[in-house]
CSV table of C-alpha atoms (C1' of nucleotides) in Angstrom, one decimal:
chain,number,residue,atom,x,y,z
H,518,MET,CA,26.1,109.1,112.6
H,519,THR,CA,26.1,109.0,116.4
H,520,GLU,CA,22.7,110.7,116.7
H,521,ARG,CA,20.3,108.8,118.8
H,522,THR,CA,17.3,108.0,116.7
H,523,TYR,CA,14.6,105.6,117.6
H,524,HIS,CA,15.6,103.3,114.8
H,525,HIS,CA,19.2,102.4,114.9
H,526,GLY,CA,19.7,101.9,111.2
H,527,ASN,CA,21.5,98.5,111.1
H,528,LEU,CA,21.4,97.1,114.6
H,529,ARG,CA,22.1,93.6,113.4
H,530,ALA,CA,25.4,94.5,112.0
H,531,ALA,CA,26.3,96.6,115.0
H,532,LEU,CA,25.4,93.8,117.4
H,533,LEU,CA,27.4,91.3,115.4
H,534,GLU,CA,30.4,93.5,115.3
H,535,ARG,CA,30.4,94.3,119.0
H,536,ALA,CA,29.7,90.6,119.8
H,537,TRP,CA,32.7,89.6,117.7
H,538,ASP,CA,35.0,91.8,119.7
H,539,VAL,CA,33.6,90.7,123.0
H,540,VAL,CA,33.8,87.0,122.2
H,541,ASP,CA,37.2,87.4,120.6
H,542,ALA,CA,38.5,89.2,123.7
H,543,LYS,CA,36.8,87.4,126.6
H,544,GLY,CA,35.2,84.3,125.2
H,545,SER,CA,31.6,83.4,124.5
H,546,ASP,CA,30.7,82.8,128.1
H,547,ALA,CA,31.4,86.5,128.8
H,548,LEU,CA,28.9,87.6,126.3
H,549,SER,CA,25.7,89.1,127.8
H,550,LEU,CA,22.9,90.2,125.6
H,551,ARG,CA,22.0,93.0,128.0
H,552,GLN,CA,25.5,94.3,128.2
H,553,LEU,CA,25.7,94.1,124.4
H,554,ALA,CA,22.6,96.2,124.1
H,555,ARG,CA,24.0,98.8,126.5
H,556,ASP,CA,27.3,98.9,124.5
H,557,VAL,CA,25.4,99.5,121.3
H,558,GLY,CA,23.1,102.0,122.9
H,559,VAL,CA,19.9,100.2,122.6
H,560,SER,CA,17.3,98.7,125.0
H,561,HIS,CA,17.8,95.2,126.3
H,562,GLY,CA,15.1,93.6,124.2
H,563,ALA,CA,16.0,95.0,120.9
H,564,SER,CA,18.3,92.2,119.8
H,565,ALA,CA,15.4,89.8,119.8
H,566,ARG,CA,14.2,91.4,116.5
H,567,HIS,CA,17.4,90.2,114.8
H,568,PHE,CA,18.4,87.2,116.8
H,569,ARG,CA,15.7,85.1,118.5
H,570,ASP,CA,18.1,83.6,120.9
H,571,LYS,CA,21.5,84.1,122.4
H,572,GLN,CA,22.3,81.0,120.6
H,573,ALA,CA,21.1,82.5,117.3
H,574,LEU,CA,23.5,85.3,117.8
H,575,LEU,CA,26.4,82.9,118.4
H,576,ASP,CA,25.3,80.9,115.4
H,577,ALA,CA,25.5,84.1,113.3
H,578,LEU,CA,28.9,84.8,114.8
H,579,ALA,CA,30.0,81.3,113.9
H,580,VAL,CA,28.9,81.8,110.3
H,581,GLU,CA,30.9,85.0,110.1
H,582,GLY,CA,33.9,83.2,111.4
H,583,PHE,CA,33.6,80.4,108.9
H,584,GLU,CA,33.2,83.0,106.1
H,585,ARG,CA,36.4,84.8,107.1
H,586,LEU,CA,38.3,81.5,107.5
H,587,ASN,CA,37.0,80.2,104.2
H,588,GLY,CA,38.1,83.4,102.6
H,589,SER,CA,41.6,83.0,103.9
H,590,LEU,CA,41.8,79.4,102.9
H,591,ALA,CA,40.5,80.2,99.4
H,592,GLU,CA,43.1,82.9,99.0
H,593,ALA,CA,45.9,80.6,100.1
H,594,VAL,CA,44.9,77.8,97.7
H,595,THR,CA,44.5,79.7,94.5
H,596,GLY,CA,47.4,80.6,92.3
H,597,GLU,CA,50.0,79.0,90.2
H,598,HIS,CA,52.3,77.8,92.9
H,599,PRO,CA,53.2,74.2,93.3
H,600,PHE,CA,50.6,72.0,95.1
H,601,ALA,CA,52.8,71.4,98.1
H,602,ASP,CA,53.2,75.2,98.6
H,603,ARG,CA,49.5,75.8,98.3
H,604,PHE,CA,48.9,72.9,100.7
H,605,ARG,CA,51.2,74.5,103.1
H,606,ALA,CA,49.7,78.0,102.7
H,607,ALA,CA,46.3,76.7,103.5
H,608,GLY,CA,47.5,75.0,106.6
H,609,ASP,CA,49.2,78.1,107.7
H,610,ALA,CA,46.1,80.2,107.1
H,611,TYR,CA,44.0,77.8,109.1
H,612,VAL,CA,46.3,77.7,112.1
H,613,SER,CA,47.0,81.4,111.9
H,614,PHE,CA,43.3,82.1,112.1
H,615,ALA,CA,42.9,79.8,115.1
H,616,VAL,CA,45.8,81.4,117.0
H,617,ARG,CA,44.5,84.9,116.3
H,618,HIS,CA,40.8,84.1,117.2
H,619,PRO,CA,40.8,81.1,119.5
H,620,ALA,CA,37.5,82.0,121.2
H,621,ILE,CA,35.8,82.6,117.9
H,622,LEU,CA,37.1,79.3,116.5
H,623,ARG,CA,35.8,77.6,119.6
H,624,THR,CA,32.4,79.3,119.1
H,625,MET,CA,32.3,78.2,115.5
H,626,TYR,CA,32.7,74.5,116.4
H,627,THR,CA,30.5,74.5,119.4
H,628,ALA,CA,27.6,76.3,117.7
H,629,LYS,CA,27.2,73.3,115.4
H,630,HIS,CA,26.4,71.0,118.3
H,631,HIS,CA,23.3,72.8,119.4
H,632,ALA,CA,20.9,70.5,117.7
H,633,ALA,CA,19.0,73.0,115.5
H,634,ALA,CA,21.9,74.7,113.9
H,635,SER,CA,20.9,76.8,110.9
H,636,THR,CA,21.4,75.2,107.5
H,637,GLU,CA,23.5,78.2,106.6
H,638,LEU,CA,25.9,77.4,109.5
H,639,VAL,CA,26.1,73.7,108.5
H,640,GLU,CA,26.8,74.6,104.9
H,641,VAL,CA,29.4,77.2,105.5
H,642,SER,CA,31.2,74.9,107.9
H,643,HIS,CA,31.4,72.3,105.2
H,644,VAL,CA,33.0,74.5,102.6
H,645,ALA,CA,36.6,73.9,103.4
H,646,MET,CA,36.6,70.1,103.0
H,647,PRO,CA,35.5,69.9,99.3
H,648,ALA,CA,38.0,72.6,98.5
H,649,LEU,CA,40.7,70.5,100.0
H,650,VAL,CA,39.5,67.4,98.2
H,651,ALA,CA,39.7,69.4,94.9
H,652,LEU,CA,43.2,70.5,95.6
H,653,ILE,CA,44.3,67.0,96.4
H,654,THR,CA,42.6,65.6,93.3
H,655,ALA,CA,44.4,68.2,91.2
H,656,ALA,CA,47.7,67.2,92.8
H,657,GLN,CA,47.0,63.6,92.0
H,658,ASP,CA,46.1,64.4,88.4
H,659,ALA,CA,49.4,66.3,88.2
H,660,GLY,CA,51.2,63.3,89.4
H,661,GLU,CA,52.5,64.9,92.6
H,662,LEU,CA,50.5,62.6,94.8
H,663,PRO,CA,49.7,59.0,94.2
H,664,ALA,CA,46.2,58.0,93.1
H,665,GLY,CA,43.8,57.0,95.8
H,666,SER,CA,40.8,58.3,97.7
H,667,ALA,CA,41.1,62.0,97.7
H,668,GLU,CA,38.4,62.1,100.3
H,669,GLU,CA,40.3,60.0,102.7
H,670,ALA,CA,43.5,62.1,102.1
H,671,ALA,CA,41.5,65.3,102.7
H,672,VAL,CA,40.2,64.0,106.0
H,673,VAL,CA,43.7,63.1,107.1
H,674,ALA,CA,45.1,66.5,106.2
H,675,PHE,CA,42.2,68.4,107.6
H,676,ALA,CA,42.4,66.6,110.8
H,677,ALA,CA,46.1,67.2,111.2
H,678,VAL,CA,45.8,70.9,110.6
H,679,HIS,CA,42.7,71.3,112.7
H,680,GLY,CA,44.5,69.4,115.4
H,681,VAL,CA,47.6,71.6,115.4
H,682,ALA,CA,45.2,74.6,115.5
H,683,THR,CA,43.4,73.5,118.6
H,684,LEU,CA,46.6,72.3,120.3
H,685,ALA,CA,48.1,75.7,119.6
H,686,THR,CA,45.3,77.5,121.3
H,687,ASP,CA,45.5,75.2,124.3
H,688,ASP,CA,49.3,75.5,124.9
H,689,LEU,CA,49.8,71.8,124.1
H,690,LEU,CA,52.5,72.2,121.5
H,691,ASN,CA,55.2,71.2,123.9
H,692,GLY,CA,56.8,74.6,123.7
H,693,PHE,CA,57.1,74.7,119.9
H,694,PRO,CA,56.0,77.9,118.3
H,695,TRP,CA,52.9,77.3,116.3
H,696,GLN,CA,54.5,78.2,113.0
H,697,HIS,CA,57.1,75.4,113.5
H,698,ALA,CA,54.5,72.9,114.6
H,699,THR,CA,52.4,73.7,111.6
H,700,ALA,CA,55.3,73.4,109.2
H,701,VAL,CA,56.4,70.1,110.7
H,702,THR,CA,52.9,68.7,110.7
H,703,ILE,CA,52.1,69.6,107.1
H,704,THR,CA,55.4,68.3,105.9
H,705,SER,CA,54.8,65.0,107.6
H,706,VAL,CA,51.3,64.7,106.4
H,707,TRP,CA,52.3,65.5,102.8
H,708,ARG,CA,55.0,62.9,103.1
H,709,GLY,CA,52.5,60.4,104.4
H,710,LEU,CA,50.2,61.1,101.5
H,711,ALA,CA,53.0,61.0,99.0
H,712,SER,CA,54.3,57.6,100.1
H,713,ALA,CA,50.9,55.9,100.1
H,714,GLY,CA,50.2,53.0,97.8
H,715,SER,CA,51.8,49.8,99.2
H,716,SER,CA,48.9,48.5,101.3
H,717,GLN,CA,45.5,49.4,102.6
H,718,PRO,CA,45.3,50.2,106.3
H,719,ALA,CA,44.5,47.1,108.3
H,720,PRO,CA,41.2,47.4,110.0
O,531,MET,CA,22.6,54.9,152.6
O,532,THR,CA,19.7,57.0,151.3
O,533,GLU,CA,18.8,58.4,154.8
O,534,ARG,CA,18.7,62.1,154.9
O,535,THR,CA,21.3,63.2,157.4
O,536,TYR,CA,22.5,66.7,157.9
O,537,HIS,CA,25.9,65.8,156.7
O,538,HIS,CA,25.8,64.2,153.3
O,539,GLY,CA,28.8,62.0,153.7
O,540,ASN,CA,30.7,62.7,150.6
O,541,LEU,CA,29.0,65.5,148.8
O,542,ARG,CA,32.0,66.3,146.7
O,543,ALA,CA,32.0,62.9,145.0
O,544,ALA,CA,28.2,63.0,144.6
O,545,LEU,CA,28.3,66.4,143.0
O,546,LEU,CA,31.1,65.4,140.6
O,547,GLU,CA,29.3,62.2,139.6
O,548,ARG,CA,26.1,63.9,138.9
O,549,ALA,CA,27.8,66.8,137.1
O,550,TRP,CA,29.6,64.4,134.9
O,551,ASP,CA,26.4,62.8,133.8
O,552,VAL,CA,24.7,66.2,133.2
O,553,VAL,CA,27.6,67.6,131.2
O,554,ASP,CA,28.1,64.4,129.3
O,555,ALA,CA,24.4,64.4,128.3
O,556,LYS,CA,23.6,68.0,127.8
O,557,GLY,CA,26.8,70.0,127.7
O,558,SER,CA,28.5,72.2,130.2
O,559,ASP,CA,26.1,75.1,129.4
O,560,ALA,CA,23.2,73.1,130.7
O,561,LEU,CA,24.9,72.6,134.1
O,562,SER,CA,23.3,74.6,136.9
O,563,LEU,CA,24.7,74.6,140.4
O,564,ARG,CA,21.2,75.0,141.9
O,565,GLN,CA,19.7,72.2,139.9
O,566,LEU,CA,22.7,70.0,140.7
O,567,ALA,CA,22.1,70.6,144.4
O,568,ARG,CA,18.5,69.7,144.0
O,569,ASP,CA,19.4,66.5,142.1
O,570,VAL,CA,21.8,65.4,144.9
O,571,GLY,CA,19.2,66.4,147.6
O,572,VAL,CA,21.1,69.2,149.2
O,573,SER,CA,20.6,73.0,149.6
O,574,HIS,CA,21.7,75.4,146.9
O,575,GLY,CA,24.6,76.8,148.8
O,576,ALA,CA,26.2,73.5,149.8
O,577,SER,CA,28.4,73.1,146.8
O,578,ALA,CA,30.4,76.2,147.7
O,579,ARG,CA,32.1,74.2,150.5
O,580,HIS,CA,33.6,71.9,148.0
O,581,PHE,CA,33.9,74.1,144.8
O,582,ARG,CA,34.4,77.8,145.3
O,583,ASP,CA,33.1,78.5,141.8
O,584,LYS,CA,31.1,76.9,139.1
O,585,GLN,CA,34.4,77.1,137.2
O,586,ALA,CA,36.1,75.2,140.0
O,587,LEU,CA,33.6,72.4,139.5
O,588,LEU,CA,34.2,72.3,135.8
O,589,ASP,CA,37.9,72.3,136.4
O,590,ALA,CA,37.5,69.3,138.7
O,591,LEU,CA,35.4,67.6,136.0
O,592,ALA,CA,38.1,68.3,133.5
O,593,VAL,CA,40.7,66.8,135.8
O,594,GLU,CA,38.6,63.6,136.1
O,595,GLY,CA,38.2,63.5,132.3
O,596,PHE,CA,41.9,63.8,131.7
O,597,GLU,CA,42.5,61.1,134.3
O,598,ARG,CA,40.2,58.7,132.6
O,599,LEU,CA,41.6,59.5,129.2
O,600,ASN,CA,45.1,59.1,130.4
O,601,GLY,CA,44.2,55.8,131.9
O,602,SER,CA,42.8,54.6,128.6
O,603,LEU,CA,45.9,55.8,126.8
O,604,ALA,CA,48.3,54.2,129.2
O,605,GLU,CA,46.5,50.9,128.9
O,606,ALA,CA,46.6,51.1,125.2
O,607,VAL,CA,50.3,51.8,125.0
O,608,THR,CA,51.6,49.3,127.5
O,609,GLY,CA,52.3,45.7,126.4
O,610,GLU,CA,54.5,43.7,124.2
O,611,HIS,CA,52.8,44.4,120.9
O,612,PRO,CA,54.7,46.0,118.0
O,613,PHE,CA,55.1,49.8,118.2
O,614,ALA,CA,52.8,50.4,115.3
O,615,ASP,CA,50.0,48.5,117.0
O,616,ARG,CA,50.4,50.3,120.3
O,617,PHE,CA,50.5,53.6,118.4
O,618,ARG,CA,47.3,52.7,116.7
O,619,ALA,CA,45.7,51.5,119.9
O,620,ALA,CA,46.4,54.8,121.6
O,621,GLY,CA,44.9,56.8,118.8
O,622,ASP,CA,41.8,54.6,118.8
O,623,ALA,CA,41.5,55.0,122.6
O,624,TYR,CA,41.7,58.8,122.2
O,625,VAL,CA,39.2,59.1,119.5
O,626,SER,CA,36.9,56.6,121.1
O,627,PHE,CA,36.9,58.7,124.3
O,628,ALA,CA,36.1,61.8,122.3
O,629,VAL,CA,33.2,60.2,120.5
O,630,ARG,CA,31.7,58.8,123.7
O,631,HIS,CA,32.1,62.0,125.7
O,632,PRO,CA,32.3,64.9,123.3
O,633,ALA,CA,31.0,67.5,125.8
O,634,ILE,CA,33.4,66.3,128.5
O,635,LEU,CA,36.3,66.5,126.1
O,636,ARG,CA,35.2,70.0,125.2
O,637,THR,CA,35.0,70.9,128.9
O,638,MET,CA,38.5,69.5,129.4
O,639,TYR,CA,40.0,71.7,126.8
O,640,THR,CA,38.1,74.9,127.6
O,641,ALA,CA,38.7,74.7,131.3
O,642,LYS,CA,42.4,75.3,130.7
O,643,HIS,CA,41.7,78.6,129.2
O,644,HIS,CA,40.2,80.2,132.2
O,645,ALA,CA,43.4,82.0,133.3
O,646,ALA,CA,43.8,80.6,136.8
O,647,ALA,CA,43.5,76.9,136.0
O,648,SER,CA,44.6,74.8,138.9
O,649,THR,CA,48.1,73.4,138.6
O,650,GLU,CA,46.6,69.9,138.9
O,651,LEU,CA,44.6,70.5,135.8
O,652,VAL,CA,47.6,71.8,133.9
O,653,GLU,CA,49.7,68.9,135.0
O,654,VAL,CA,47.1,66.2,134.2
O,655,SER,CA,46.5,67.7,130.8
O,656,HIS,CA,50.2,67.4,129.9
O,657,VAL,CA,50.6,63.8,130.8
O,658,ALA,CA,49.8,62.3,127.4
O,659,MET,CA,52.4,64.1,125.4
O,660,PRO,CA,55.5,62.9,127.2
O,661,ALA,CA,54.1,59.4,127.1
O,662,LEU,CA,53.8,59.6,123.4
O,663,VAL,CA,57.3,61.0,123.1
O,664,ALA,CA,58.5,58.0,125.1
O,665,LEU,CA,56.7,55.6,122.8
O,666,ILE,CA,58.2,57.2,119.7
O,667,THR,CA,61.6,57.3,121.2
O,668,ALA,CA,61.3,53.6,122.0
O,669,ALA,CA,60.3,52.9,118.4
O,670,GLN,CA,63.2,54.9,117.2
O,671,ASP,CA,65.6,52.9,119.4
O,672,ALA,CA,64.1,49.7,118.1
O,673,GLY,CA,64.7,50.9,114.5
O,674,GLU,CA,61.0,51.0,113.5
O,675,LEU,CA,61.1,54.8,113.1
O,676,PRO,CA,64.1,56.8,111.8
O,677,ALA,CA,66.0,58.9,114.2
O,678,GLY,CA,65.0,62.5,114.7
O,679,SER,CA,63.2,64.8,117.1
O,680,ALA,CA,60.8,62.6,119.0
O,681,GLU,CA,59.1,65.8,120.4
O,682,GLU,CA,58.3,67.0,116.9
O,683,ALA,CA,57.0,63.6,115.9
O,684,ALA,CA,54.9,63.4,119.0
O,685,VAL,CA,53.3,66.8,118.3
O,686,VAL,CA,52.5,65.8,114.8
O,687,ALA,CA,50.9,62.5,115.9
O,688,PHE,CA,49.1,64.1,118.8
O,689,ALA,CA,47.7,66.9,116.5
O,690,ALA,CA,46.5,64.4,113.9
O,691,VAL,CA,44.7,62.2,116.4
O,692,HIS,CA,43.3,65.2,118.3
O,693,GLY,CA,42.1,66.6,115.1
O,694,VAL,CA,40.3,63.4,114.1
O,695,ALA,CA,38.7,63.3,117.5
O,696,THR,CA,37.3,66.8,117.3
O,697,LEU,CA,36.3,66.5,113.7
O,698,ALA,CA,34.4,63.3,114.6
O,699,THR,CA,32.5,65.1,117.3
O,700,ASP,CA,31.6,67.8,114.9
O,701,ASP,CA,30.4,65.7,112.0
O,702,LEU,CA,33.1,66.9,109.7
O,703,LEU,CA,34.5,63.5,108.7
O,704,ASN,CA,32.9,63.7,105.3
O,705,GLY,CA,30.7,60.8,106.1
O,706,PHE,CA,33.4,58.4,107.1
O,707,PRO,CA,32.8,56.5,110.3
O,708,TRP,CA,35.2,57.6,112.9
O,709,GLN,CA,36.9,54.3,113.2
O,710,HIS,CA,37.8,54.4,109.5
O,711,ALA,CA,39.0,58.0,109.7
O,712,THR,CA,41.1,57.2,112.7
O,713,ALA,CA,42.7,54.2,111.1
O,714,VAL,CA,43.5,56.1,107.9
O,715,THR,CA,44.9,59.0,109.7
O,716,ILE,CA,47.1,57.0,112.0
O,717,THR,CA,48.4,54.9,109.1
O,718,SER,CA,49.2,58.0,107.2
O,719,VAL,CA,50.9,59.7,110.1
O,720,TRP,CA,52.9,56.6,110.8
O,721,ARG,CA,54.0,56.4,107.2
O,722,GLY,CA,54.9,60.1,107.3
O,723,LEU,CA,57.1,59.6,110.4
O,724,ALA,CA,58.6,56.4,109.0
O,725,SER,CA,59.6,58.0,105.7
O,726,ALA,CA,61.3,61.1,107.3
O,727,GLY,CA,64.9,61.8,106.9
O,728,SER,CA,65.6,63.3,103.5
O,729,SER,CA,65.2,67.0,104.3
O,730,GLN,CA,64.2,69.5,106.9
O,731,PRO,CA,60.9,71.3,106.4
O,732,ALA,CA,61.5,74.6,104.7
O,733,PRO,CA,60.5,77.5,106.9
B,343,DA,C1',-2.6,110.9,103.4
B,344,DG,C1',-3.0,106.9,105.8
B,345,DC,C1',-2.2,102.3,106.8
B,346,DC,C1',1.0,98.6,108.2
B,347,DA,C1',4.9,95.8,108.9
B,348,DA,C1',9.3,96.5,110.9
B,349,DT,C1',11.9,97.9,114.5
B,350,DG,C1',12.9,99.6,119.2
B,351,DT,C1',11.1,100.3,124.3
B,352,DA,C1',9.5,99.1,128.9
B,353,DG,C1',8.1,96.1,132.3
B,354,DA,C1',7.8,91.6,134.3
B,355,DC,C1',9.1,86.8,135.4
B,356,DA,C1',11.7,82.8,136.6
B,357,DC,C1',16.2,81.5,137.0
B,358,DT,C1',21.1,81.7,138.0
B,359,DG,C1',25.8,82.2,140.7
B,360,DA,C1',27.6,84.2,144.5
B,361,DC,C1',27.7,85.9,149.2
B,362,DA,C1',26.8,86.4,154.4
B,363,DG,C1',25.1,84.7,158.6
B,364,DC,C1',23.4,80.9,161.1
B,365,DA,C1',22.7,75.7,162.3
B,366,DT,C1',24.4,71.2,162.9
B,367,DT,C1',27.8,67.8,163.1
B,368,DG,C1',32.1,65.1,164.0
B,369,DT,C1',36.7,65.4,166.0
B,370,DT,C1',40.3,66.5,169.0
B,371,DG,C1',42.8,67.7,173.2
B,372,DT,C1',42.6,67.6,177.9
X,240,DA,C1',33.5,63.3,179.7
X,241,DC,C1',33.2,67.4,177.8
X,242,DA,C1',34.3,71.7,175.9
X,243,DA,C1',36.2,74.1,172.1
X,244,DC,C1',36.6,74.0,167.2
X,245,DA,C1',36.7,73.2,162.3
X,246,DA,C1',34.1,71.2,158.8
X,247,DT,C1',30.0,71.0,156.5
X,248,DG,C1',25.3,72.1,155.3
X,249,DC,C1',21.0,75.6,155.4
X,250,DT,C1',18.5,79.9,154.6
X,251,DG,C1',18.0,84.4,152.9
X,252,DT,C1',19.5,87.9,149.9
X,253,DC,C1',21.4,90.4,145.9
X,254,DA,C1',22.5,91.7,141.3
X,255,DG,C1',22.5,90.0,136.9
X,256,DT,C1',20.7,87.3,133.0
X,257,DG,C1',17.6,85.5,129.0
X,258,DT,C1',13.2,85.5,127.4
X,259,DC,C1',8.3,86.9,127.0
X,260,DT,C1',4.5,90.2,126.4
X,261,DA,C1',2.4,94.6,125.6
X,262,DC,C1',3.2,99.1,123.9
X,263,DA,C1',5.6,103.1,121.1
X,264,DT,C1',7.8,104.9,117.2
X,265,DT,C1',9.2,104.9,112.6
X,266,DG,C1',9.5,104.7,107.6
X,267,DG,C1',7.9,102.6,103.3
X,268,DC,C1',4.0,101.4,100.3
X,269,DT,C1',-0.4,102.2,98.1
DNA sequence: AGCCAATGTAGACACTGACAGCATTGTTGT
DNA sequence: ACAACAATGCTGTCAGTGTCTACATTGGCT
């Protein structure tokens, strides 16, 4: 399959795969379209047929990142385990992804900022939150969490986990291994959610 | 002071100030050393005397960002108010900074990743955490929080606030205004810390 | 068989960050 | 006062980059 034909066959996939590795290893700043073309064995203008921009390539990379992350999260959440365990598993999966692919995670969340992000990117980046809302709602229905706004609870939980993830990739966990920091955070958040009910937060 | 002399006077400060505005408005990718030199009215090689690299400039920008942020946090934490209020004020200050200067915040946390980050940058980025630990320790001593590892509690709190901040800049707050999300998160985290004590988190 | 859209190539352009050598300035020691 | 001298700024140059345009090759469809 290494024969050099005029048409590559599936350049798009090859570019994405190589770009993933480069970004994952050296960060998105180190990604060069021309070098990428050389790596894949194609001329420097070829990528334009599949990705208008460099930003478009990064967007596609971000989409792939979200898809993989969403997959891990979905896998962690499904099952018959107690809600607290599934909750914990989801957090672990999130932080684990962040620690393994920090540069990709960064690319995922910076790609959205470039004004005209593809609708696909926006959609795939919003998948996790409703899933978390559903999990919390189910826990509330089962009586493991007190009734209340599941949306608010989901934002709190998501923020905490996302925070640990980014802190872990930035060496700001004060020396704690990320597994420990994640466990402690999730436990604390779960406790905070479980003990809600007395009063609304004062504005 | 607008007279064109050979020596600029304090080019370093002028470059930093202009760079702050550019990054703040259009992101660090839109920063060009040559355009920066044009803006300040100086030749394209001049910046090298003050910042060896483009990365060195971004590092200096990150340092300035951390200094301003640390200033806001210190201001929020000091005073005679109850600990819960100071806790809340610090969180508000953090998220507020993030929302007002998202691109700067991003630059601050990405600058650290470039292997040879200056010791100054590393130090200034680690200021907030000990301050938070001190606040929590004081709250514990005053009996407003149960005894326990203040370091762990600080990591949890910092992660949650940092998470809301980054989520806010990425439009992932599920529609909630950031003030609301911040308030809810801090309340929940505080409740989680306050209700700790029954059992260690299972590993 | 022959057309045509899809895909890849080649060349050019403006721009960038970095470097080297030179010009100008302010300061410091005598 | 004045000669070194370091600090600071200028100009020219280089390789590399992203994007655009015109052209070449291919494979699928009628």
